[in-house]
Short mmCIF file of C-alpha atoms in Angstrom, two decimals:
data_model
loop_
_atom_site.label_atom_id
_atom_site.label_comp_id
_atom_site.label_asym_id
_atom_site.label_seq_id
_atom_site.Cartn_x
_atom_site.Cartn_y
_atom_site.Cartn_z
CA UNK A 1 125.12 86.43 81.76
CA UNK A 2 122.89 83.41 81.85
CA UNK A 3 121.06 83.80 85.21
CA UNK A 4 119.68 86.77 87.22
CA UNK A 5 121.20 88.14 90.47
CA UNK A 6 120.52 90.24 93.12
CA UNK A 7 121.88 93.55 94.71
CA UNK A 8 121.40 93.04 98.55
CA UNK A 9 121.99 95.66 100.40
CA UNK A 10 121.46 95.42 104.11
CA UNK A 11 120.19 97.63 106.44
CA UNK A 12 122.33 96.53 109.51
CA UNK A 13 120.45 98.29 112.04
CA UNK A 14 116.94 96.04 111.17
CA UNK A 15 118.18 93.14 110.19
CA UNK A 16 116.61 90.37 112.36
CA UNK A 17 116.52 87.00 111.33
CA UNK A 18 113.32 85.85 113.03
CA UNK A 19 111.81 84.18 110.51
CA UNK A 20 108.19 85.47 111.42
CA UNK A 21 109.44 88.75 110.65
CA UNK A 22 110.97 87.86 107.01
CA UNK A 23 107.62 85.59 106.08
CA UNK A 24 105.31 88.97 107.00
CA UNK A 25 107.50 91.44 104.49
CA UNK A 26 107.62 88.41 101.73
CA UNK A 27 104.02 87.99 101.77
CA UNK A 28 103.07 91.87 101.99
CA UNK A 29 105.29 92.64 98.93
CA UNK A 30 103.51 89.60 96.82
CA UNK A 31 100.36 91.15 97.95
CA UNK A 32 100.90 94.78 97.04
CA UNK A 33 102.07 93.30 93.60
CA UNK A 34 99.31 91.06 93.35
CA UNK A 35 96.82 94.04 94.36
CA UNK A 36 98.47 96.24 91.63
CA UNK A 37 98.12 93.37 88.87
CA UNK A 38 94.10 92.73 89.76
CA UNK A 39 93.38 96.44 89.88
CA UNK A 40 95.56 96.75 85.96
CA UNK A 41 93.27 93.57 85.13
CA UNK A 42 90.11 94.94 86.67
CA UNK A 43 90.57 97.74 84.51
CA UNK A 44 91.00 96.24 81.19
CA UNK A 45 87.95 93.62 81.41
CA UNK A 46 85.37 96.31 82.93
CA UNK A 47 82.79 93.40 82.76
CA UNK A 48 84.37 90.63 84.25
CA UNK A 49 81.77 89.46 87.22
CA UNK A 50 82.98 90.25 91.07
CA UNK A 51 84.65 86.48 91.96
CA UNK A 52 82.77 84.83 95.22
CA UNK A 53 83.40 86.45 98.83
CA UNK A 54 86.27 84.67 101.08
CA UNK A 55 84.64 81.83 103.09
CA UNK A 56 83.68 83.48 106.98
CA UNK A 57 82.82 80.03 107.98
CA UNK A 58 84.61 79.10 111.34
CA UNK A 59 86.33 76.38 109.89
CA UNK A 60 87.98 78.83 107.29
CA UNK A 61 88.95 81.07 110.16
CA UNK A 62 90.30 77.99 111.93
CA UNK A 63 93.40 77.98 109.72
CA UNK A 64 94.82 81.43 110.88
CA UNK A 65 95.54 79.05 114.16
CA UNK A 66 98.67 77.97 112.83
CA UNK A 67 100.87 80.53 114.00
CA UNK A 68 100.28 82.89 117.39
CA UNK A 69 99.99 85.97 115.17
CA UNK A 70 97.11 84.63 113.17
CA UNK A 71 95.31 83.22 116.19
CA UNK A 72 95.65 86.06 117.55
CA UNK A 73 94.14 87.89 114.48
CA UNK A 74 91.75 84.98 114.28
CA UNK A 75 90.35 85.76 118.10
CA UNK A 76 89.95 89.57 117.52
CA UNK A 77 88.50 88.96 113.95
CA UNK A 78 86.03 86.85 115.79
CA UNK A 79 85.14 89.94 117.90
CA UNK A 80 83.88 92.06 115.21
CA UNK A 81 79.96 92.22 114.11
CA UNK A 82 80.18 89.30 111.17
CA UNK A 83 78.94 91.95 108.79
CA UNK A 84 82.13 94.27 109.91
CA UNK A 85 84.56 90.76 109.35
CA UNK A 86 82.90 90.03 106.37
CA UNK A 87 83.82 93.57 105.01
CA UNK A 88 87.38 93.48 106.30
CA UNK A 89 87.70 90.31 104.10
CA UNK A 90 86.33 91.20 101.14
CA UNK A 91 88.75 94.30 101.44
CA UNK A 92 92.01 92.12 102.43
CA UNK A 93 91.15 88.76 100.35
CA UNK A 94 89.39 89.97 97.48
CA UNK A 95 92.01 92.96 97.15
CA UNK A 96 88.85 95.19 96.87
CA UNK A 97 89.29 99.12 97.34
CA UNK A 98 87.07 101.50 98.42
CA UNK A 99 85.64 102.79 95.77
CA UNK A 100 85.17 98.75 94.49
CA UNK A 101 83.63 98.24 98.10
CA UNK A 102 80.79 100.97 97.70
CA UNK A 103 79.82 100.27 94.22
CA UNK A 104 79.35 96.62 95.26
CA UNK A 105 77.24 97.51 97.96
CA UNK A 106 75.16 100.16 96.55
CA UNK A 107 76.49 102.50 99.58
CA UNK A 108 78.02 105.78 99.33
CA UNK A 109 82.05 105.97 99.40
CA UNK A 110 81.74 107.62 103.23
CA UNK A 111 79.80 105.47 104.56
CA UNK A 112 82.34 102.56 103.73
CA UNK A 113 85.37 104.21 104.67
CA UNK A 114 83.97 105.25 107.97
CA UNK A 115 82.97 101.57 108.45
CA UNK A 116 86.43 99.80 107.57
CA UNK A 117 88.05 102.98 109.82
CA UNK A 118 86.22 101.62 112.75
CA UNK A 119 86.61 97.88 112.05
CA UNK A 120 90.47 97.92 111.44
CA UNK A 121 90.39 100.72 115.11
CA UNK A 122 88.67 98.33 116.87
CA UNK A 123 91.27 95.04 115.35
CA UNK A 124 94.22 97.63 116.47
CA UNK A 125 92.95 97.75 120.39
CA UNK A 126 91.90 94.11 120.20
CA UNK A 127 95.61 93.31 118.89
CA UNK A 128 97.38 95.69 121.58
CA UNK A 129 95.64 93.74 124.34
CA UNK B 1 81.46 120.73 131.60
CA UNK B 2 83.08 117.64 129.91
CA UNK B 3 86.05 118.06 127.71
CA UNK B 4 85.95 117.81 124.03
CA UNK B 5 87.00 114.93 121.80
CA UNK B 6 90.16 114.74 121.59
CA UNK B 7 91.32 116.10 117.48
CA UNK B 8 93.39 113.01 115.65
CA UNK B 9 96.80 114.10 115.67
CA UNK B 10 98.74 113.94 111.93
CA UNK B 11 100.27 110.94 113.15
CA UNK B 12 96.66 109.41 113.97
CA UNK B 13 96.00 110.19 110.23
CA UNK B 14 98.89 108.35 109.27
CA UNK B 15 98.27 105.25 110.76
CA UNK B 16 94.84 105.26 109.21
CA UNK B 17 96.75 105.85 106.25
CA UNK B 18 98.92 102.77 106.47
CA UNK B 19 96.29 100.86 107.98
CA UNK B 20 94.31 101.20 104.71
CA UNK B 21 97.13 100.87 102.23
CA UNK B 22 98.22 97.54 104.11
CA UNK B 23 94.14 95.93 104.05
CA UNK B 24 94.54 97.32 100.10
CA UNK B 25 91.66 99.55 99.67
CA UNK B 26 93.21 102.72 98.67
CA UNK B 27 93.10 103.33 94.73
CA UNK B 28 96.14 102.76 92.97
CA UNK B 29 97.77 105.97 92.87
CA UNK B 30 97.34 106.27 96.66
CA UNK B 31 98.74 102.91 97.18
CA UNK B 32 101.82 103.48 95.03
CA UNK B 33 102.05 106.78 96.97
CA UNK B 34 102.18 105.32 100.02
CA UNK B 35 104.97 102.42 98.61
CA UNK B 36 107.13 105.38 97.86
CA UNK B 37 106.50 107.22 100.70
CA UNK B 38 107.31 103.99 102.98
CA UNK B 39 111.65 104.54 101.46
CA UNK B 40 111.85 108.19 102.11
CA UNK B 41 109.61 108.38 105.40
CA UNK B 42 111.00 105.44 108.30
CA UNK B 43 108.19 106.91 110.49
CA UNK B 44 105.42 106.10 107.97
CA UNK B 45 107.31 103.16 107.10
CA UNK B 46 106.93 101.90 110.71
CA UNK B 47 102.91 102.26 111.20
CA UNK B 48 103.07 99.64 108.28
CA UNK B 49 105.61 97.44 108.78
CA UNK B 50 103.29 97.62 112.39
CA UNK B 51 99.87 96.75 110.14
CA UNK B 52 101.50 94.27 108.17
CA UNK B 53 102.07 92.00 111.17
CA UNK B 54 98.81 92.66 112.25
CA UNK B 55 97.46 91.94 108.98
CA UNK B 56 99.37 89.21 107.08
CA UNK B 57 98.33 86.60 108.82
CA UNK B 58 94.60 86.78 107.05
CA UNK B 59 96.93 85.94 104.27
CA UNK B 60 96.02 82.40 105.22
CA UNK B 61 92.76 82.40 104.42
CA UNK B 62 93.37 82.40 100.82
CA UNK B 63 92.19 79.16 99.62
CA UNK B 64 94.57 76.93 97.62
CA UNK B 65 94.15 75.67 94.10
CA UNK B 66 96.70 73.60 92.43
CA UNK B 67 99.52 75.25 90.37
CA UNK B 68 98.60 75.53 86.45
CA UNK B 69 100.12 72.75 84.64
CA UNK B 70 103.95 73.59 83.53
CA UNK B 71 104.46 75.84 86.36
CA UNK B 72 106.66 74.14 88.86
CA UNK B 73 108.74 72.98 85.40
CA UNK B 74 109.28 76.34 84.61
CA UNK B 75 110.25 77.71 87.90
CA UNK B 76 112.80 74.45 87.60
CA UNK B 77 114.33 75.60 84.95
CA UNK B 78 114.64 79.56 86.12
CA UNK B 79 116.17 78.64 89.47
CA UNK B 80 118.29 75.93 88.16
CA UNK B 81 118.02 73.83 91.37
CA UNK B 82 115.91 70.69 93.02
CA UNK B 83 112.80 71.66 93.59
CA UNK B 84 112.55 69.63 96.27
CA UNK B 85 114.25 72.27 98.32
CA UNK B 86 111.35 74.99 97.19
CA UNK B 87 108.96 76.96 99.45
CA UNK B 88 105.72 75.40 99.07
CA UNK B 89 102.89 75.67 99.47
CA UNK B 90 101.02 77.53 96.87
CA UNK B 91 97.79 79.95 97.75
CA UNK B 92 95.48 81.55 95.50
CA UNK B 93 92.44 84.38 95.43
CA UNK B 94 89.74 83.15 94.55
CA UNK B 95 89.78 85.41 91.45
CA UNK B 96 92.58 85.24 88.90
CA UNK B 97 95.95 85.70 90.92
CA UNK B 98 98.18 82.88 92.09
CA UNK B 99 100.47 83.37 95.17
CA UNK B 100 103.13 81.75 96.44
CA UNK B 101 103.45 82.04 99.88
CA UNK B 102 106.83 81.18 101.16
CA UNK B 103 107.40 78.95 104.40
CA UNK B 104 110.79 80.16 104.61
CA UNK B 105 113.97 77.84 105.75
CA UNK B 106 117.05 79.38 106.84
CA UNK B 107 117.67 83.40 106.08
CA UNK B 108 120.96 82.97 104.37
CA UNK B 109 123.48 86.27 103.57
CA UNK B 110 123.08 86.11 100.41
CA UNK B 111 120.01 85.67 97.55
CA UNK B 112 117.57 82.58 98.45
CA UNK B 113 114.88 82.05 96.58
CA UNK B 114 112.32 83.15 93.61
CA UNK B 115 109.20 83.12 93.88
CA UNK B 116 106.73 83.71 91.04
CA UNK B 117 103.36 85.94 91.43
CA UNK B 118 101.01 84.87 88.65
CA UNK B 119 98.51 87.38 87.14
CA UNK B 120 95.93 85.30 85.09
CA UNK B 121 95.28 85.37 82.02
CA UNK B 122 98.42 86.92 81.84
CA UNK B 123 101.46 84.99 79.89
CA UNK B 124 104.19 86.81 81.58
CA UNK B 125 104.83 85.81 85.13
CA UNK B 126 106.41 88.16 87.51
CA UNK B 127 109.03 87.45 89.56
CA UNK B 128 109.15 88.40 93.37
CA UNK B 129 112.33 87.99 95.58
CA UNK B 130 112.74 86.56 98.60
CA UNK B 131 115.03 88.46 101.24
CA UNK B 132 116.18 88.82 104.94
CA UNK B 133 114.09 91.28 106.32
CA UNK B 134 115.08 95.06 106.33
CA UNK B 135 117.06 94.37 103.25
CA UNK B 136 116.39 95.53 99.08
CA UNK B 137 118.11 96.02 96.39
CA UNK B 138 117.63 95.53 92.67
CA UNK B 139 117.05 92.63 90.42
CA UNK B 140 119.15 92.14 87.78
CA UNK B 141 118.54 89.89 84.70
CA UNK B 142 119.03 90.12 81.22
CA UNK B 143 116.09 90.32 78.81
CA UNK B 144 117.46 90.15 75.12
CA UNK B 145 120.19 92.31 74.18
CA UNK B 146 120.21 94.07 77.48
CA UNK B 147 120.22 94.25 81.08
CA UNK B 148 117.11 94.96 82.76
CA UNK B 149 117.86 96.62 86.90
CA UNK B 150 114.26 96.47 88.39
CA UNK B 151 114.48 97.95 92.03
CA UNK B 152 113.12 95.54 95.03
CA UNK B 153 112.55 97.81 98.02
CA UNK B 154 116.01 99.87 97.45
CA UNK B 155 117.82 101.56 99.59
CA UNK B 156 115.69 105.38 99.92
CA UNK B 157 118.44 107.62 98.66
CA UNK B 158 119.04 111.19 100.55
CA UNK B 159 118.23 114.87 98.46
CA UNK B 160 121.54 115.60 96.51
CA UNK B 161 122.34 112.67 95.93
CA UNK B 162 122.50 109.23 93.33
CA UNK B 163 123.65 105.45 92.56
CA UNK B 164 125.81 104.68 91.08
CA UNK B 165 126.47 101.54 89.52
CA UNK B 166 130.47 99.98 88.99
CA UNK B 167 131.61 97.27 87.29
CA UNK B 168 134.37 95.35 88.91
CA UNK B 169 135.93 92.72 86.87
CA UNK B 170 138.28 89.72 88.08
CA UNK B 171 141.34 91.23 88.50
CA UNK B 172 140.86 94.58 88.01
CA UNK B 173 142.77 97.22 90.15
CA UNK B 174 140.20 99.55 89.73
CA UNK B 175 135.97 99.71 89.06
CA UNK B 176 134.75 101.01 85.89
CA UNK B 177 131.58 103.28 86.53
CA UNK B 178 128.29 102.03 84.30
CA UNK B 179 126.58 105.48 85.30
CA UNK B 180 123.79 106.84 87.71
CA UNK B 181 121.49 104.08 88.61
CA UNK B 182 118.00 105.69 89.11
CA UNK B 183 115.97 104.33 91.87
CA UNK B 184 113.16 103.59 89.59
CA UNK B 185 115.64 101.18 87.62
CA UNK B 186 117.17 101.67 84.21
CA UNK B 187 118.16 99.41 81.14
CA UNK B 188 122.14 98.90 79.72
CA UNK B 189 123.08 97.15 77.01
CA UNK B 190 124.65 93.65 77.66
CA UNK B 191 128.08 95.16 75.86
CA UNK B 192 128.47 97.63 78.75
CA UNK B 193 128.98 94.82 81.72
CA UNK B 194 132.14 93.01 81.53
CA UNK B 195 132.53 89.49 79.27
CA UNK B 196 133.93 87.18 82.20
CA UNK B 197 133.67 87.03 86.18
CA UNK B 198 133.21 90.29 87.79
CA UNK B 199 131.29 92.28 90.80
CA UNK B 200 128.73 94.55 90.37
CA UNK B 201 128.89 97.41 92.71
CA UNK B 202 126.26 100.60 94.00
CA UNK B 203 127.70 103.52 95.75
CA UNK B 204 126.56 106.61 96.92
CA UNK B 205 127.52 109.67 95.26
CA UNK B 206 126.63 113.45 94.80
CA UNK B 207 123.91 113.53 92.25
CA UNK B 208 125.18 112.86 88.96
CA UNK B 209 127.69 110.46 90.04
CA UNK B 210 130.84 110.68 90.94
CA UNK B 211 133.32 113.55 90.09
CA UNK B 212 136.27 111.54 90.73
CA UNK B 213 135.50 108.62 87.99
CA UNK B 214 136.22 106.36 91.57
CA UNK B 215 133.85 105.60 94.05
CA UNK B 216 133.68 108.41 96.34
CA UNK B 217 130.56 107.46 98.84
CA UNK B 218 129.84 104.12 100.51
CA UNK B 219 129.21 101.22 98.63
CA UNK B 220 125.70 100.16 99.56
CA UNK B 221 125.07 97.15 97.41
CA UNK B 222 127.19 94.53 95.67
CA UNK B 223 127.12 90.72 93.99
CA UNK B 224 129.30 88.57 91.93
CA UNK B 225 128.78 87.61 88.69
CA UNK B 226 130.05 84.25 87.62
CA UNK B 227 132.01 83.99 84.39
CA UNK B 228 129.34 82.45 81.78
CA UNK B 229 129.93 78.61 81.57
#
């Protein structure tokens, strides 16, 4: 066997081939892998320096234009205090947790979660809208 | 007298839940809890299918760097085809991990495309799988002397019961059981699948297979093997 194949099974009842739908499950299984590889590297170079924040600059936010969902998501990002959006990114982008999140802010684990709780509540309503 | 606050409800706590393991903050035994809990619980599995499409679009804001020299040779030579028909383009965070992010063409029945997720500095990419939505399964490939079956969202498989995996060759009037496929994947030697053209096969059984030495359950996942050239 020279070449690697795939068991597809399908799950009749939610397949829809919208191709919005089919780009958002590709991308969120590359980023739970990728998430799980930079936490297994994070823990084997302890001292590697914390890489640069995600750009909040409007034009960076500009590119989530390109499809409804992400201007959407661009509009209600845009609604949150910048400190709040900048927090959401570093989470999302930087594939920071929690615990990451507090230590690099000198704040106690709480007082993050409570903060990222509220942000991502307040996206939710600002989506539903 | 005013009312109180209203208490969150479980399910209130659950979409928190998913709402955290989709932004990625949870530490990694939380987040691999919640990736198994997403096959055996379709109401979790909703609140983040829900916060992925809320979410996944930020996915754009990852700036691009060019792909490391070699790569798109490489992924030539696994997939066998023109790259010119490739998802491009390629995204990157900012520290250490390369992602492709597919711009997807048509969803066709069968298996499409792979894409590689790079961990620098490691050597060993990792391959990801592009499918319709809603689907999973496992990959198959061979990796020496054996058969590696790594499982790609599969199918959540009830209490009592397992895979199990059949080798159809060519021809054959009947499949040939290659045992209980766990869900977490498992590892045959290449001797156990057939030499020439054949189907691979996953049914449902009781746990610990069938009792029959047929396939007694539904078959929930199959593909062809070619003969080798």
């Amino acid at each position: 066997m020279q070449d690697t194949f795939l068991l597809v099974w399908r799950r009749a009842e939610r397949f829809d081939p919208a191709r919005g739908e089919a780009d958002v499950w590709l991308a969120a299984l590359l980023r739970y892998r990728a998430i799980d590889a930079v936490r297994r590297r994070r823990r084997e170079h302890l001292s590697a320096a914390p890489p640069d924040a995600p750009s909040e600059d409007p034009d960076a936010l500009a590119q989530l234009t390109a499809t409804a969902e992400g201007a959407a998501l661009q509009a209600c990002l845009g609604q949150l205090p910048p400190d709040r959006r900048a927090l959401l990114l570093r989470a999302f982008i930087g594939g920071r947790s929690y615990a990451e999140l507090a230590t690099e802010d000198g704040e106690p684990l709480g007082t993050v979660k409570a903060r990222i709780r509220r942000a991502l509540a307040a996206l939710k309503i600002c989506l539903s809208s | 007298m005013t009312d109180p606050a209203p208490q969150p409800t479980p399910q209130d706590d659950d979409d928190t839940l998913a709402s955290e393991y989709v932004l990625g903050v949870l530490s990694a035994d939380e987040m691999a809890s919640c990736a198994g809990r997403r096959t055996v619980d379709p109401a979790f599995d909703r609140l983040v299918t829900q916060w992925e499409a809320r979410l996944i679009p930020a996915a754009a804001l990852v700036p691009p760097v060019p792909p490391p020299p070699g790569l798109l040779s490489r992924i030539e030579s696994a997939l066998g085809r023109d790259l010119d028909r490739a998802p491009a383009p390629l995204r990157a965070l900012r520290h250490q991990l390369l992602l492709w992010r597919a711009v997807s063409a048509t969803l066709a029945v069968a298996c499409a495309s792979i894409l590689f997720l790079l961990a620098r500095p490691s050597p060993q990419p990792t391959a990801a799988v592009l499918l319709p939505p809603g689907t999973g399964g496992f990959l198959v490939q061979p990796v020496g002397a054996s058969v590696r079956f790594d499982p790609v969202h599969p199918p959540p498989v009830p209490p009592g019961r397992d895979l199990e995996l059949w080798s159809l060759p060519a021809g054959a009037a009947a499949p040939r059981s290659l045992g209980v496929l766990p869900a977490t994947g498992t590892t045959l030697p290449s001797t156990a699948l057939p030499a020439g053209a054949a189907q691979l096969l996953v049914s449902l059984e009781p746990a610990g297979g069938s009792p029959t030495g047929a396939p007694t359950g539904p078959v929930l996942l199959a593909t062809q093997l070619p003969a080798p050239p």
